[in-house]
Amino acid sequence: MIDIGSCGCSRHATILDWSRANKLEFNAGKSEALFFGKTHGQQRPAFKLGVETIYCKENVKCLGVVIDEKLNFKAHV
């Protein structure tokens, strides 16, 4: 599991710094994640945001469009 707050990743730190500076909070309960790329039989990564965990899904719906991890839109059709 990747802890977004303490993983040392500059992109994640930037996101959290930006949200704090703008007095915004991420709601992990409303957040979804997709993993693009080959997992080689491994589980999809999970992200820890504070005390909550965001699990990667096979597909997510964004503005009425279903996007899947292979970007082939089979789940949408």
PDB file of C-alpha atoms in Angstrom:
ATOM      1  CA  MET A   1       0.000   0.000   0.000  1.00  0.00           C
ATOM      2  CA  ILE A   2       1.293   3.448  -0.901  1.00  0.00           C
ATOM      3  CA  ASP A   3       0.907   6.111   1.795  1.00  0.00           C
ATOM      4  CA  ILE A   4       0.343   9.320  -0.144  1.00  0.00           C
ATOM      5  CA  GLY A   5       1.245  11.460   2.829  1.00  0.00           C
ATOM      6  CA  SER A   6       4.615   9.899   3.538  1.00  0.00           C
ATOM      7  CA  CYS A   7       5.749   8.001   0.451  1.00  0.00           C
ATOM      8  CA  GLY A   8       8.367  10.577  -0.471  1.00  0.00           C
ATOM      9  CA  CYS A   9       6.914  10.936  -3.956  1.00  0.00           C
ATOM     10  CA  SER A  10       7.216  14.551  -5.019  1.00  0.00           C
ATOM     11  CA  ARG A  11       3.962  14.467  -7.030  1.00  0.00           C
ATOM     12  CA  HIS A  12       1.963  13.194  -4.081  1.00  0.00           C
ATOM     13  CA  ALA A  13       3.576  15.678  -1.714  1.00  0.00           C
ATOM     14  CA  THR A  14       2.795  18.455  -4.184  1.00  0.00           C
ATOM     15  CA  ILE A  15      -0.858  17.420  -4.329  1.00  0.00           C
ATOM     16  CA  LEU A  16      -1.174  17.350  -0.556  1.00  0.00           C
ATOM     17  CA  ASP A  17       0.724  20.649  -0.144  1.00  0.00           C
ATOM     18  CA  TRP A  18      -1.484  22.308  -2.761  1.00  0.00           C
ATOM     19  CA  SER A  19      -4.676  21.055  -1.112  1.00  0.00           C
ATOM     20  CA  ARG A  20      -3.555  22.266   2.317  1.00  0.00           C
ATOM     21  CA  ALA A  21      -2.520  25.682   0.962  1.00  0.00           C
ATOM     22  CA  ASN A  22      -5.968  26.057  -0.633  1.00  0.00           C
ATOM     23  CA  LYS A  23      -7.784  24.696   2.434  1.00  0.00           C
ATOM     24  CA  LEU A  24      -9.181  21.725   0.521  1.00  0.00           C
ATOM     25  CA  GLU A  25      -9.604  18.188   1.753  1.00  0.00           C
ATOM     26  CA  PHE A  26      -9.731  15.014  -0.291  1.00  0.00           C
ATOM     27  CA  ASN A  27     -12.652  12.741   0.502  1.00  0.00           C
ATOM     28  CA  ALA A  28     -11.268   9.220   0.172  1.00  0.00           C
ATOM     29  CA  GLY A  29     -14.815   7.847   0.282  1.00  0.00           C
ATOM     30  CA  LYS A  30     -15.607   9.663  -2.962  1.00  0.00           C
ATOM     31  CA  SER A  31     -12.233   9.072  -4.595  1.00  0.00           C
ATOM     32  CA  GLU A  32     -11.460   6.361  -7.117  1.00  0.00           C
ATOM     33  CA  ALA A  33      -8.222   5.283  -8.720  1.00  0.00           C
ATOM     34  CA  LEU A  34      -7.257   3.487 -11.919  1.00  0.00           C
ATOM     35  CA  PHE A  35      -3.944   1.811 -12.575  1.00  0.00           C
ATOM     36  CA  PHE A  36      -2.751   2.014 -16.175  1.00  0.00           C
ATOM     37  CA  GLY A  37      -0.120  -0.475 -17.164  1.00  0.00           C
ATOM     38  CA  LYS A  38       0.706  -4.124 -16.743  1.00  0.00           C
ATOM     39  CA  THR A  39       0.435  -5.629 -13.305  1.00  0.00           C
ATOM     40  CA  HIS A  40       2.141  -8.900 -14.320  1.00  0.00           C
ATOM     41  CA  GLY A  41      -0.251 -10.918 -12.167  1.00  0.00           C
ATOM     42  CA  GLN A  42       0.203  -8.677  -9.137  1.00  0.00           C
ATOM     43  CA  GLN A  43      -2.584  -6.956  -7.286  1.00  0.00           C
ATOM     44  CA  ARG A  44      -3.482  -3.409  -8.194  1.00  0.00           C
ATOM     45  CA  PRO A  45      -1.876  -0.863  -5.864  1.00  0.00           C
ATOM     46  CA  ALA A  46      -3.824   0.809  -3.076  1.00  0.00           C
ATOM     47  CA  PHE A  47      -3.234   4.329  -1.812  1.00  0.00           C
ATOM     48  CA  LYS A  48      -3.501   5.481   1.770  1.00  0.00           C
ATOM     49  CA  LEU A  49      -4.830   9.006   2.174  1.00  0.00           C
ATOM     50  CA  GLY A  50      -4.687   9.915   5.852  1.00  0.00           C
ATOM     51  CA  VAL A  51      -6.448   7.059   7.632  1.00  0.00           C
ATOM     52  CA  GLU A  52      -8.494   5.931   4.623  1.00  0.00           C
ATOM     53  CA  THR A  53      -7.483   3.689   1.752  1.00  0.00           C
ATOM     54  CA  ILE A  54      -8.261   4.212  -1.934  1.00  0.00           C
ATOM     55  CA  TYR A  55      -8.251   0.961  -3.890  1.00  0.00           C
ATOM     56  CA  CYS A  56      -7.703   0.808  -7.641  1.00  0.00           C
ATOM     57  CA  LYS A  57     -10.708  -0.367  -9.607  1.00  0.00           C
ATOM     58  CA  GLU A  58     -11.125  -2.060 -12.972  1.00  0.00           C
ATOM     59  CA  ASN A  59     -13.169   0.892 -14.235  1.00  0.00           C
ATOM     60  CA  VAL A  60     -14.518   4.226 -13.042  1.00  0.00           C
ATOM     61  CA  LYS A  61     -17.284   6.486 -14.265  1.00  0.00           C
ATOM     62  CA  CYS A  62     -16.390  10.117 -14.895  1.00  0.00           C
ATOM     63  CA  LEU A  63     -18.964  12.551 -16.296  1.00  0.00           C
ATOM     64  CA  GLY A  64     -21.025   9.661 -17.629  1.00  0.00           C
ATOM     65  CA  VAL A  65     -18.132   7.957 -19.416  1.00  0.00           C
ATOM     66  CA  VAL A  66     -16.890   4.629 -18.094  1.00  0.00           C
ATOM     67  CA  ILE A  67     -13.109   4.394 -18.360  1.00  0.00           C
ATOM     68  CA  ASP A  68     -11.411   1.059 -17.812  1.00  0.00           C
ATOM     69  CA  GLU A  69      -7.837   0.199 -16.931  1.00  0.00           C
ATOM     70  CA  LYS A  70      -7.073  -0.994 -20.468  1.00  0.00           C
ATOM     71  CA  LEU A  71      -8.543   2.137 -22.087  1.00  0.00           C
ATOM     72  CA  ASN A  72     -10.630   0.082 -24.501  1.00  0.00           C
ATOM     73  CA  PHE A  73     -14.038   1.378 -23.290  1.00  0.00           C
ATOM     74  CA  LYS A  74     -15.610  -2.123 -23.328  1.00  0.00           C
ATOM     75  CA  ALA A  75     -17.237  -1.386 -19.969  1.00  0.00           C
ATOM     76  CA  HIS A  76     -18.815   1.763 -21.429  1.00  0.00           C
ATOM     77  CA  VAL A  77     -20.468   0.150 -24.447  1.00  0.00           C
TER      78      VAL A  77
END
